[in-house]
Short mmCIF file of C-alpha atoms in Angstrom, two decimals:
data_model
loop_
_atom_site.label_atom_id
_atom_site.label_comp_id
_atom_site.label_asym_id
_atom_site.label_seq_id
_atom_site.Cartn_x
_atom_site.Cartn_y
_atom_site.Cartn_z
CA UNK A 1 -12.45 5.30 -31.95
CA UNK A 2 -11.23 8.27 -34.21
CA UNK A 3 -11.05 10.48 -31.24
CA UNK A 4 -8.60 8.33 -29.38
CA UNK A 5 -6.38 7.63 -32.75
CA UNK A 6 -6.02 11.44 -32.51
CA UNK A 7 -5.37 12.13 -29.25
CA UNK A 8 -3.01 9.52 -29.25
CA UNK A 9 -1.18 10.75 -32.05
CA UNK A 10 -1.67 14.17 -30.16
CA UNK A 11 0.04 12.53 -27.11
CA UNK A 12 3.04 11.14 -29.18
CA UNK A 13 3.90 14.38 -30.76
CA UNK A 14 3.33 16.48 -27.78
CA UNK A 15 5.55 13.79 -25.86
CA UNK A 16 8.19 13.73 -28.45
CA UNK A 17 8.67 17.86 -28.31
CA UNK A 18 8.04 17.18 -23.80
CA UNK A 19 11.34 14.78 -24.46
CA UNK A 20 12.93 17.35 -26.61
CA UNK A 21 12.76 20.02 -24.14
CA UNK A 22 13.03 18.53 -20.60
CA UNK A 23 14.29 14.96 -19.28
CA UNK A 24 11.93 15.06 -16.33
CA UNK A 25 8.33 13.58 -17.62
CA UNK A 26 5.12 13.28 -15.70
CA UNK A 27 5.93 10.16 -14.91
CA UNK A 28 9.08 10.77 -13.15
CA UNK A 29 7.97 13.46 -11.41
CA UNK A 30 5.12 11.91 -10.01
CA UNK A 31 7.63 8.80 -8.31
CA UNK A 32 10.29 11.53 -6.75
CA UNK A 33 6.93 14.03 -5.61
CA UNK A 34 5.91 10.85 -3.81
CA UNK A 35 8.72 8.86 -2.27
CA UNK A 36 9.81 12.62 -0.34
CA UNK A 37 6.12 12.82 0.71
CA UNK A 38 5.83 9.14 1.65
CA UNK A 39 9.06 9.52 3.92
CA UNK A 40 7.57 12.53 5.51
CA UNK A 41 4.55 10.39 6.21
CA UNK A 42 6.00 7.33 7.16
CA UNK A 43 8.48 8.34 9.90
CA UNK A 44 6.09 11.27 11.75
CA UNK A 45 8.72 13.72 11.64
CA UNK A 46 7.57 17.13 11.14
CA UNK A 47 9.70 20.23 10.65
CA UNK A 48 9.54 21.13 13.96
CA UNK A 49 11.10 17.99 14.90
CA UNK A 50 13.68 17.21 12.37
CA UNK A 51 15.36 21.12 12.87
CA UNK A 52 15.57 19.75 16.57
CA UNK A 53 16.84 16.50 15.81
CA UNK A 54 19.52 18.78 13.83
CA UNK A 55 20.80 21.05 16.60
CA UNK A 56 20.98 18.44 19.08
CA UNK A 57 23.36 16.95 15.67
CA UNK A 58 25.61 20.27 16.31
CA UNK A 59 25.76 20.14 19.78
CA UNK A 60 27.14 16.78 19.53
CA UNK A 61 29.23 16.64 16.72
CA UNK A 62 30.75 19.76 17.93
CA UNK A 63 32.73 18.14 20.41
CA UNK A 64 34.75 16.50 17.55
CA UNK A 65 34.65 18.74 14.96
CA UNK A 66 34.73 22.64 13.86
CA UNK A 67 32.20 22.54 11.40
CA UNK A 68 30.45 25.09 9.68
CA UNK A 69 27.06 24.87 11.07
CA UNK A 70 25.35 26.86 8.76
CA UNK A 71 25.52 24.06 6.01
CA UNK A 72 24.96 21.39 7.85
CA UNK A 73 22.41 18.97 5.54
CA UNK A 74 20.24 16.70 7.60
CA UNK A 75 17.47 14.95 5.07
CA UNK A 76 15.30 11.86 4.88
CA UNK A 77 16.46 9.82 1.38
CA UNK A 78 15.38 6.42 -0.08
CA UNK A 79 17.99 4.53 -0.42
CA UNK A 80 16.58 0.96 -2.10
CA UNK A 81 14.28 -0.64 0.18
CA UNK A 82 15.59 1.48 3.17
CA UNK A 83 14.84 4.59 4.73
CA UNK A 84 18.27 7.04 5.45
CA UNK A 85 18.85 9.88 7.32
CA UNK A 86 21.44 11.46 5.39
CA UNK A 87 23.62 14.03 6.89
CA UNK A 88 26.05 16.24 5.29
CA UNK A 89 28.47 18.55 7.53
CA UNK A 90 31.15 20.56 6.13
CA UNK A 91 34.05 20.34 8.16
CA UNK A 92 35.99 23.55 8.84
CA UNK A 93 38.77 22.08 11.22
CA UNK A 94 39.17 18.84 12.88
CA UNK A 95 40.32 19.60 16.53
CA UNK A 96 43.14 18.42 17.65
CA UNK A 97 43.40 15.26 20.37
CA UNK A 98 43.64 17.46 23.41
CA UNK A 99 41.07 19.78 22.29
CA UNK A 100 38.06 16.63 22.23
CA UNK A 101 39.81 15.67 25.50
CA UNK A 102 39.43 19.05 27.19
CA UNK A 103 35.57 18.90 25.93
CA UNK A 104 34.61 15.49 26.95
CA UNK A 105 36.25 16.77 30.56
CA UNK A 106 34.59 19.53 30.44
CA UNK A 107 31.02 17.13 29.57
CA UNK A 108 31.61 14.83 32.20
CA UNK A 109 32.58 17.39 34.79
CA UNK A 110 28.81 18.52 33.98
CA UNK A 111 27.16 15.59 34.36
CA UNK A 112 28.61 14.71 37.60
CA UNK A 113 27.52 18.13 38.40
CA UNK A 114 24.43 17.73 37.79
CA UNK A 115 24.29 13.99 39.35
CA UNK A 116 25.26 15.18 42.29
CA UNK A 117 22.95 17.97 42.49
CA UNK A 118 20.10 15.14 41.88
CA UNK A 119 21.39 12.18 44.42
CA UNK A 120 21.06 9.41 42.07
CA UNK A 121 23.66 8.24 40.77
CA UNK A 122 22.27 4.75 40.06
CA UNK A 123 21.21 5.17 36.25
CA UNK A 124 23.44 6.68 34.44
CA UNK A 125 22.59 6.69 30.43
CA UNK A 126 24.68 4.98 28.65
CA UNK A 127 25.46 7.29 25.39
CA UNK A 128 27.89 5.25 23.93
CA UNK A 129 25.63 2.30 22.68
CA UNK A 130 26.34 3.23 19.00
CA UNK A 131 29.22 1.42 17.52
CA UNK A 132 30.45 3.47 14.66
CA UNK A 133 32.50 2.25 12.25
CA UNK A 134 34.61 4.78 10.65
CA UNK A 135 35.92 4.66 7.18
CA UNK A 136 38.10 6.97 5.68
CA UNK A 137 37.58 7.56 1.74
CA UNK A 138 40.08 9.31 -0.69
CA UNK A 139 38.23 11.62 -2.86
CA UNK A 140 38.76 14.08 -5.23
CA UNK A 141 36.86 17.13 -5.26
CA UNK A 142 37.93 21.14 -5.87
CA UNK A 143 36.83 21.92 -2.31
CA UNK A 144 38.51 23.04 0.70
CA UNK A 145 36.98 22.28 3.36
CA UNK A 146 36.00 18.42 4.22
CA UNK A 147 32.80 16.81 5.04
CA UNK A 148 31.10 13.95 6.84
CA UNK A 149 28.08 12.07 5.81
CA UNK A 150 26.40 9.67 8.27
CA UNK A 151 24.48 7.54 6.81
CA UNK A 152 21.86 5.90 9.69
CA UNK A 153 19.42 2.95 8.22
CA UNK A 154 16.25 3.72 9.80
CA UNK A 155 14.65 1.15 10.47
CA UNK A 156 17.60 -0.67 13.12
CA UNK A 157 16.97 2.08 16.28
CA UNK A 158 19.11 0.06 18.60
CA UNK A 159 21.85 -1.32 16.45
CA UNK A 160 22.59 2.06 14.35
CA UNK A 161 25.26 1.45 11.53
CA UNK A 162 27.16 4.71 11.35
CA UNK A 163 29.36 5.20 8.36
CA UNK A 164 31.50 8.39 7.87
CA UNK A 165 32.71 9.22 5.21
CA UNK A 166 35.75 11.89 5.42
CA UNK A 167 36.95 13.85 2.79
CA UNK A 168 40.54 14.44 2.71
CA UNK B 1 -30.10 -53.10 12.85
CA UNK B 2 -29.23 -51.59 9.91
CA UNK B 3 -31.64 -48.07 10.76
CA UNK B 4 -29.96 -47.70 13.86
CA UNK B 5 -26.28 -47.18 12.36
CA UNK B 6 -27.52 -44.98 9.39
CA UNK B 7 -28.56 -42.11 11.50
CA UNK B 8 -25.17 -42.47 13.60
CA UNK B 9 -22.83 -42.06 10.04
CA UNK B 10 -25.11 -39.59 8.45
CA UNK B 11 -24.56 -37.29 11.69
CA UNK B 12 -20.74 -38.07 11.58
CA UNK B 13 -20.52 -37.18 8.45
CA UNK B 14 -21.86 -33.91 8.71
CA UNK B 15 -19.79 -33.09 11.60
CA UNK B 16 -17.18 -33.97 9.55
CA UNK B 17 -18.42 -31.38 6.83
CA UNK B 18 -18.95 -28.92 9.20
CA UNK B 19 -14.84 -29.14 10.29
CA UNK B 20 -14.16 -29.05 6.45
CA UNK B 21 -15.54 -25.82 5.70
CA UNK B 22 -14.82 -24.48 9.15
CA UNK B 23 -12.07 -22.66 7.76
CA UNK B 24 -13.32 -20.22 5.56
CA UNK B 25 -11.15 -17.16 4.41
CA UNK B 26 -11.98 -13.41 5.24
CA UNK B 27 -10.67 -10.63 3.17
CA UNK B 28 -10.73 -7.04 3.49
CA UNK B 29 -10.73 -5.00 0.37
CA UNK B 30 -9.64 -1.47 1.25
CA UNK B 31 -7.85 1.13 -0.29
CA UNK B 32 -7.88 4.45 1.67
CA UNK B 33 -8.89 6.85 -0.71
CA UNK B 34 -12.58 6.57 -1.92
CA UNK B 35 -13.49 6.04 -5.99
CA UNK B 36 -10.42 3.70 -6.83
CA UNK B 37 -12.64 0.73 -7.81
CA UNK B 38 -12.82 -0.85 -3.71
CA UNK B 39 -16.48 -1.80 -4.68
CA UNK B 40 -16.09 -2.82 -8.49
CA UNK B 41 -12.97 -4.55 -6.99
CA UNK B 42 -15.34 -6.42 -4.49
CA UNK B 43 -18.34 -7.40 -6.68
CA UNK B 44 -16.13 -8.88 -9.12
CA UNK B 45 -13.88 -11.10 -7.48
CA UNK B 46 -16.80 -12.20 -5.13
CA UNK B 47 -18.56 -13.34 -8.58
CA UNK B 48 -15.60 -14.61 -10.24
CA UNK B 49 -14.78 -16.74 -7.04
CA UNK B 50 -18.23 -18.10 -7.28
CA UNK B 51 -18.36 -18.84 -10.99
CA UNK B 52 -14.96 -20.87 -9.97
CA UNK B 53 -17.41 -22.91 -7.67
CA UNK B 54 -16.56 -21.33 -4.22
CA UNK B 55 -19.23 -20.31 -1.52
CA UNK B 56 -18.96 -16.90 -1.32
CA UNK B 57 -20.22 -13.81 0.91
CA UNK B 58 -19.32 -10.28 0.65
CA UNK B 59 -19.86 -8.12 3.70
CA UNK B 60 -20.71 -4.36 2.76
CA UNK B 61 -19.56 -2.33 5.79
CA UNK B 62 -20.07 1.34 4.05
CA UNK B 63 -22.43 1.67 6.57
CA UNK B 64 -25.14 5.00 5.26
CA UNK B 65 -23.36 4.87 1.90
CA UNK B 66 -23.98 1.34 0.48
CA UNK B 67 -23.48 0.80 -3.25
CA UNK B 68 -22.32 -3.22 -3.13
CA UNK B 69 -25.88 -3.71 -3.45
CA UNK B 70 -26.26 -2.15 -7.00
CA UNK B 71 -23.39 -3.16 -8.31
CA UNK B 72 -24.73 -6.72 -7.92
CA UNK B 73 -28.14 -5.62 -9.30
CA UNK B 74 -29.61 -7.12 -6.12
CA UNK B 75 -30.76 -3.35 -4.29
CA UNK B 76 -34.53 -4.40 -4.77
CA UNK B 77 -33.74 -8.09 -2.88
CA UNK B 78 -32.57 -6.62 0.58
CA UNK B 79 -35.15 -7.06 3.49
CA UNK B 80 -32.36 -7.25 6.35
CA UNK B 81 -29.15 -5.75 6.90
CA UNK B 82 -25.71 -6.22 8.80
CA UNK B 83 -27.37 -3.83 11.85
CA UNK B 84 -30.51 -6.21 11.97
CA UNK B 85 -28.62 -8.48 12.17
CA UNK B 86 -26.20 -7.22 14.81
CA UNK B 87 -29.37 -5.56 17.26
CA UNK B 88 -31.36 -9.13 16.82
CA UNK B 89 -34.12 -8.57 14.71
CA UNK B 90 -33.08 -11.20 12.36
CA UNK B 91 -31.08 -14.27 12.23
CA UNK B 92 -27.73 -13.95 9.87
CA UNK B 93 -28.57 -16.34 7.26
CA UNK B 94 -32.30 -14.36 7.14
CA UNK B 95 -30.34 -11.73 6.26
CA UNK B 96 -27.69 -13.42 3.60
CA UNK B 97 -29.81 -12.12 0.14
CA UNK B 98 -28.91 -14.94 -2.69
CA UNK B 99 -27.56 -13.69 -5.95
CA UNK B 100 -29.73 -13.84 -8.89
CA UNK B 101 -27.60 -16.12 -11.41
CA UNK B 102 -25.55 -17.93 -9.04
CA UNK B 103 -26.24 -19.78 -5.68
CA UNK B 104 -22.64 -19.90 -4.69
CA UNK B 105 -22.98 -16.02 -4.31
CA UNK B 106 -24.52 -14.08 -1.13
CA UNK B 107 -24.67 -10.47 0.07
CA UNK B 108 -24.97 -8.97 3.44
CA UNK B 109 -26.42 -5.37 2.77
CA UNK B 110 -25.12 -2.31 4.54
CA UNK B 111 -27.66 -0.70 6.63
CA UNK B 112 -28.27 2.55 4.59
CA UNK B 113 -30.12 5.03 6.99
CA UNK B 114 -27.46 3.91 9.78
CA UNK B 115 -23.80 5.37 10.62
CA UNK B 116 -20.50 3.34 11.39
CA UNK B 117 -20.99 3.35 14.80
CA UNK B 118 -24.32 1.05 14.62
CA UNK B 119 -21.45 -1.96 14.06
CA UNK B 120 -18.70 -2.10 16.40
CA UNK B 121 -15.73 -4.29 15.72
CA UNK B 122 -16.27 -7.09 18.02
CA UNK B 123 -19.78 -7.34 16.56
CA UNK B 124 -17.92 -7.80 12.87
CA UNK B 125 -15.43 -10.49 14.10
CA UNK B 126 -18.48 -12.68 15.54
CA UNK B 127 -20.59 -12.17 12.25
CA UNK B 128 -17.15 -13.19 10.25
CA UNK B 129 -16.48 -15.99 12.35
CA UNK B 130 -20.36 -17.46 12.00
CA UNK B 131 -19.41 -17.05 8.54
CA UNK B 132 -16.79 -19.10 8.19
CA UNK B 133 -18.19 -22.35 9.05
CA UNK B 134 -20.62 -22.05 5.76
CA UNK B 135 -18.35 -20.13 3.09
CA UNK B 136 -15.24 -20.30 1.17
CA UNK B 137 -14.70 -17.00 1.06
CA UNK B 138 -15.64 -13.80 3.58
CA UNK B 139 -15.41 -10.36 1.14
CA UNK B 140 -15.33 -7.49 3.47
CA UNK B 141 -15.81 -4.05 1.70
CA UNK B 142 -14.32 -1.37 3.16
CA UNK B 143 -15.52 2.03 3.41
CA UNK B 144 -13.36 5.15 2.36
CA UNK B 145 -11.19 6.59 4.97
CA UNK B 146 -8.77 5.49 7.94
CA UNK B 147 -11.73 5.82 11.13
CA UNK B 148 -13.63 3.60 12.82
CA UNK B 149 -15.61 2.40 9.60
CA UNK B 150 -12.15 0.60 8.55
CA UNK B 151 -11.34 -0.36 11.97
CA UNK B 152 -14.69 -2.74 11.67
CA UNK B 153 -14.47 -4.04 8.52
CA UNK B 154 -10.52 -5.02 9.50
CA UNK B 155 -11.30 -6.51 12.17
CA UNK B 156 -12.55 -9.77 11.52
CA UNK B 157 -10.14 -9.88 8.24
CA UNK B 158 -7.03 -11.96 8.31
CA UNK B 159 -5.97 -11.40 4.62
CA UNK B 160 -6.44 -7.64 2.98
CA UNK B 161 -6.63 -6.49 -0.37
CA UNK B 162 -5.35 -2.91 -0.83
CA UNK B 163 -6.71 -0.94 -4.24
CA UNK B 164 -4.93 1.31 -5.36
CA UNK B 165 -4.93 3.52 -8.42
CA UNK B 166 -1.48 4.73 -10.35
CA UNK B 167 -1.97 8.01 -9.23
CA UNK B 168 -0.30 9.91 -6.69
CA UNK B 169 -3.30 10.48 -4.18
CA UNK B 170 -4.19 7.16 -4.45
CA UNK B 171 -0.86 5.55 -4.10
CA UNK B 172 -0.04 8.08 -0.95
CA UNK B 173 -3.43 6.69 0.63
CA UNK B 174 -2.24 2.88 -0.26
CA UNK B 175 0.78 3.53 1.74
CA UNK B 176 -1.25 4.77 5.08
CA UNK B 177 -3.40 1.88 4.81
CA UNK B 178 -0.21 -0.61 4.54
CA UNK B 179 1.04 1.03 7.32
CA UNK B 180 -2.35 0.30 9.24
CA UNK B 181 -2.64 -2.81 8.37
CA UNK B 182 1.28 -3.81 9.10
CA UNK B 183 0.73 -3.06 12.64
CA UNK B 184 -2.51 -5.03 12.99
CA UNK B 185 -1.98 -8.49 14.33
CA UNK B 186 -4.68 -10.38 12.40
CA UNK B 187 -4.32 -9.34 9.40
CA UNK B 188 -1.92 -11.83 8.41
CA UNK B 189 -0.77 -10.87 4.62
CA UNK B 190 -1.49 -7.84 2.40
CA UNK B 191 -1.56 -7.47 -1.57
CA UNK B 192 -1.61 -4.77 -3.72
CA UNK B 193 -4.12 -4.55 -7.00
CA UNK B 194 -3.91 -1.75 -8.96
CA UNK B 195 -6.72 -0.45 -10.76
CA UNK B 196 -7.97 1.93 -14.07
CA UNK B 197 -4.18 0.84 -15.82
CA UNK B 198 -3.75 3.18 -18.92
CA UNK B 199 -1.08 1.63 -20.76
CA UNK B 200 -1.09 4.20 -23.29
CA UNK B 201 -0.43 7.09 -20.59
CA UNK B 202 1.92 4.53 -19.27
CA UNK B 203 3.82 4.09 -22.87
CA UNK B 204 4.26 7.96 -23.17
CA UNK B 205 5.68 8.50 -19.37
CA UNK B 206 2.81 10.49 -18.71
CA UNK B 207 1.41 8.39 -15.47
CA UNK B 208 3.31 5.76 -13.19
CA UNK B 209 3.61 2.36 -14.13
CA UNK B 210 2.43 -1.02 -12.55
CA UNK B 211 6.10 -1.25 -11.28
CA UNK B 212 6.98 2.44 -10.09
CA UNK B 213 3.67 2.13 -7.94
CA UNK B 214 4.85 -1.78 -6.72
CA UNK B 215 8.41 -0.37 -5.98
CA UNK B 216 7.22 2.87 -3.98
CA UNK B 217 4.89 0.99 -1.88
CA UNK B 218 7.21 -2.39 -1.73
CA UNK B 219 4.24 -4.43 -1.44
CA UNK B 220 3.13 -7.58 -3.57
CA UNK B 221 0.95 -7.58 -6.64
CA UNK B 222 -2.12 -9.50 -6.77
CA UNK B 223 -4.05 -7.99 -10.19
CA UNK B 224 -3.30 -5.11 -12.85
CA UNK B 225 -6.58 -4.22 -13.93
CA UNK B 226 -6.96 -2.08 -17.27
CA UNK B 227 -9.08 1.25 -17.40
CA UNK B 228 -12.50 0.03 -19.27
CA UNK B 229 -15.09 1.79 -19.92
CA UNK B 230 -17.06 -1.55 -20.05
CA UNK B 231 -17.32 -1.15 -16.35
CA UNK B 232 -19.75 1.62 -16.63
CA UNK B 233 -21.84 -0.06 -18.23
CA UNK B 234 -21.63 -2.86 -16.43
CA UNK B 235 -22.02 -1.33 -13.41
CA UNK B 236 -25.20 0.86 -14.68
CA UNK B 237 -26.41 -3.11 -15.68
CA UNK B 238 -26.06 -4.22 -12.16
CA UNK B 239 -23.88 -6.89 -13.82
CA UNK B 240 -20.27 -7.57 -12.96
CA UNK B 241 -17.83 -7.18 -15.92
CA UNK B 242 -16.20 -10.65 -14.91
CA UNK B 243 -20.08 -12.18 -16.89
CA UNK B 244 -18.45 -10.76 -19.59
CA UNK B 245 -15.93 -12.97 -21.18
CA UNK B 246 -14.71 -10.59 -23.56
CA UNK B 247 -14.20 -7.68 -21.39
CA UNK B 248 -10.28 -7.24 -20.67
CA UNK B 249 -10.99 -5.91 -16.89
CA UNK B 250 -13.11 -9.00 -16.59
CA UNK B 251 -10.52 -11.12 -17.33
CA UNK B 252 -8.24 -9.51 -15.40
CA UNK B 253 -10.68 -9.69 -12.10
CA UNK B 254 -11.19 -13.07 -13.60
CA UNK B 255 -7.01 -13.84 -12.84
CA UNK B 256 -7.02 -12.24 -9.31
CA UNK B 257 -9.93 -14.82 -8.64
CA UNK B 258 -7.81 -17.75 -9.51
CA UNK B 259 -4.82 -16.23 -7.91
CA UNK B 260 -6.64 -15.76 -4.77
CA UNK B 261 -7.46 -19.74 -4.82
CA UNK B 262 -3.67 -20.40 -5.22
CA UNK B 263 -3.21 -20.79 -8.95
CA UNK B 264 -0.09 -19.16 -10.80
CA UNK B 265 -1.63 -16.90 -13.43
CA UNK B 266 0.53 -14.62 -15.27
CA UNK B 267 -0.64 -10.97 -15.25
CA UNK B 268 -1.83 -9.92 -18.39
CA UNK B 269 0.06 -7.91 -21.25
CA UNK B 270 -1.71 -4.55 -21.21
CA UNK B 271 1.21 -3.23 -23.11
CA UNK B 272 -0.19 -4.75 -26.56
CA UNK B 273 -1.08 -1.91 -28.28
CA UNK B 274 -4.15 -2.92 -30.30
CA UNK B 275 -4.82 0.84 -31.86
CA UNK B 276 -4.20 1.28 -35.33
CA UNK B 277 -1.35 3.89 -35.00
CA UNK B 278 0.24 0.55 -33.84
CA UNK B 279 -1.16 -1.71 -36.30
CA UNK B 280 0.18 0.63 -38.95
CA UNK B 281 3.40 0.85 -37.05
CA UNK B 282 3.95 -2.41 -37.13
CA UNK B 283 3.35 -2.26 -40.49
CA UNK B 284 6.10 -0.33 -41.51
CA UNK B 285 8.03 -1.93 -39.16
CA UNK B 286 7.02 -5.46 -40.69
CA UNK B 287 8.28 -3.39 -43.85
CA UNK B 288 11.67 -2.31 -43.60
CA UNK B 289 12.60 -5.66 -42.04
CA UNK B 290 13.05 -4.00 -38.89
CA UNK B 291 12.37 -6.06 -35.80
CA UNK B 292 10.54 -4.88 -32.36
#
């Protein structure tokens, strides 16, 4: 009985000086050390795949935008109940109408290419099956150059929700 | 006249008993990681279910590493185990060993010189189905781990328990075996019961708390049991700390038991600090007029 009145009055002072010093308690850190390591278990992603998953990002997001591909964020986040893929790309330039033209061209001019070359023309993937919806947000920040975040719930593979976010 | 129509009830009657108790409820308790209490967890709802007045059976499947047995205080009692059992050299009630204060209360042993493979999962369902017809209630311990040991004791389950501890191994281990269990078909709901509470570590931010662990797994609470060291010695008794009705863990196992049978018990208020530092506290508080 004494022993724990002491080292409970040990904890208390030793927690009021652990308050003092730094927010972050034991407590805390043991919830965020576990909802990044849960997400990593949960969705079977490893390294190795989620630095893929990011390239093939580039690759396609290139067509639209100059970005600077260097600091281009891709990260798993909780976000309430939901998983999210959060992606952050700093936009250097946005190209200009007949510059995405002139690159899709270019794309399809490929694929037929390559259709041909196979003889089967029958299935062709459909690649626009995400809807996005685009929203364009006013904010105020001290940078120059603008970024998009896509936000992409998770759990709905078919049905992805895209939101972009541009910053003006 | 009257001798010929008394057999012809009596026989419809039991038929009728037999569909009454027909559907008996099997539950897993599991947790993943090994030492967070699956056992303790087991041998005291299974008692506190029967002091309620419910037939119950728990099923040890720790197949070479059986413990349910001494936590029961019955290890001296077992002739026959679950792999007799399953390779014929006994019949299943033969094997069912009675517990010593109350009838309502069976084990089936674990076969200790035996691996996990001596059961396989088909074998479990049929033993969990026989079971079902004579029992309330089906408690299936679970062994440690995610192989083929858990696969068998899931497998005849169709409600799971999933014990969990607030700390950060345990909880990670809680969320594999949710995910398990989410894509099994049978296993029709899961709950969560968190064990060894220490509301003081709580109170100073120094471990998770009952809701941190709820909200990172997102899974529904069925008990909050309290750290006590009563369980020790309850457990170096052979006894069940639910016996003892002033043991705060026993009450607490005491509260899953009824909410397992459907009642709405609140969860208990670990946060009441009964130390003195409090008492004196509150003291002082009471003092200065201040209120908490």
């Amino acid at each position: 009985m004494n022993e724990n009145i002491f080292t409970n009055i040990y904890n208390k002072v030793l927690g009021f000086f652990r308050q003092t010093e730094r927010e972050e308690n034991a407590k805390d850190i043991a919830c965020n050390r576990l909802r990044v390591v849960l997400m990593q278990d949960r969705t079977n992603l490893t390294p190795e795949l989620m630095d893929r998953m990011r390239k093939e990002l580039i690759e396609l997001l290139s067509k639209y935008v100059e970005m600077d591909k260097e600091a281009l964020e891709l990260n798993l986040e909780q976000d309430g109940d939901q998983m999210a893929l959060m992606l952050s790309i700093p936009v250097l330039r946005a190209r200009d109408e007949e510059e995405i033209k002139a690159e899709l061209a270019a794309e399809d001019a490929e694929k037929e290419e390559v259709l041909e070359a196979a003889e089967d023309s029958d299935d062709e993937p459909d690649e626009n099956q995400t809807e996005a919806e685009i929203e364009n947000e006013d904010k105020d920040e001290s940078e120059d150059n603008k970024a998009v975040d896509i936000k992409v719930p998770d759990k709905e593979e078919t049905s992805s929700q895209e939101e972009e976010k541009t910053k003006k | 006249m009257q001798s010929c129509i008394i057999p012809e009830t009596s026989a419809l009657s039991e038929q009728d008993k037999k569909g009454e108790t027909m559907n008996g409820r099997v539950i897993v308790i599991t947790s993943g990681k090994g030492g967070v209490g699956k056992t303790t967890t087991n041998a005291n709802i299974g008692t506190a279910l029967a002091r309620a007045g419910k037939k119950v059976v728990m099923i040890d499947t720790d197949l070479g590493l059986r413990n349910l047995d001494l936590l029961l205080g019955l290890e001296n009692r077992i002739v026959y185990t679950i792999v007799d059992v399953v390779e014929e050299r006994c019949k299943l009630k033969q094997a069912l060993v009675k517990d010593k204060k109350n009838p309502n209360l069976c084990l089936l042993a674990a076969a200790q010189t035996r691996d996990k493979t001596a059961v396989t999962e088909e074998q479990l369902k049929n033993i969990c189905e026989e079971l079902k017809k004579d029992f309330d209630f089906i408690l299936v311990d679970c062994p440690a781990g995610i192989e083929q040991g858990f696969q068998n004791a899931v497998a005849g389950a169709s409600e799971a328990i999933v014990v969990t501890t607030p700390e950060m191994s345990a909880v990670r281990d809680a969320d594999r075996i949710i995910g398990l269990l989410e894509s099994k078909e049978e296993i029709k709901s899961y709950k969560l019961l968190i064990n060894r509470v220490r509301p003081n570590l709580i109170k100073s931010n120094d471990m998770m708390s009952v809701e941190d662990v709820v909200e990172i797994l997102s899974a529904k609470l069925i008990g909050i049991i309290p750290e006590d060291t009563g369980i020790i010695t309850s457990t170096n008794k052979g006894e069940p700390i639910v016996n003892d009705e002033k043991s705060l863990a026993g009450k607490a196992y005491n509260n899953v038991a009824r909410r397992i049978i459907g009642e709405d018990v609140p969860f208990l208020n670990l946060e009441d600090d009964t130390s003195l530092v409090a008492k004196v506290k509150k003291f002082f508080s009471g003092l200065m007029g201040k209120e908490n």
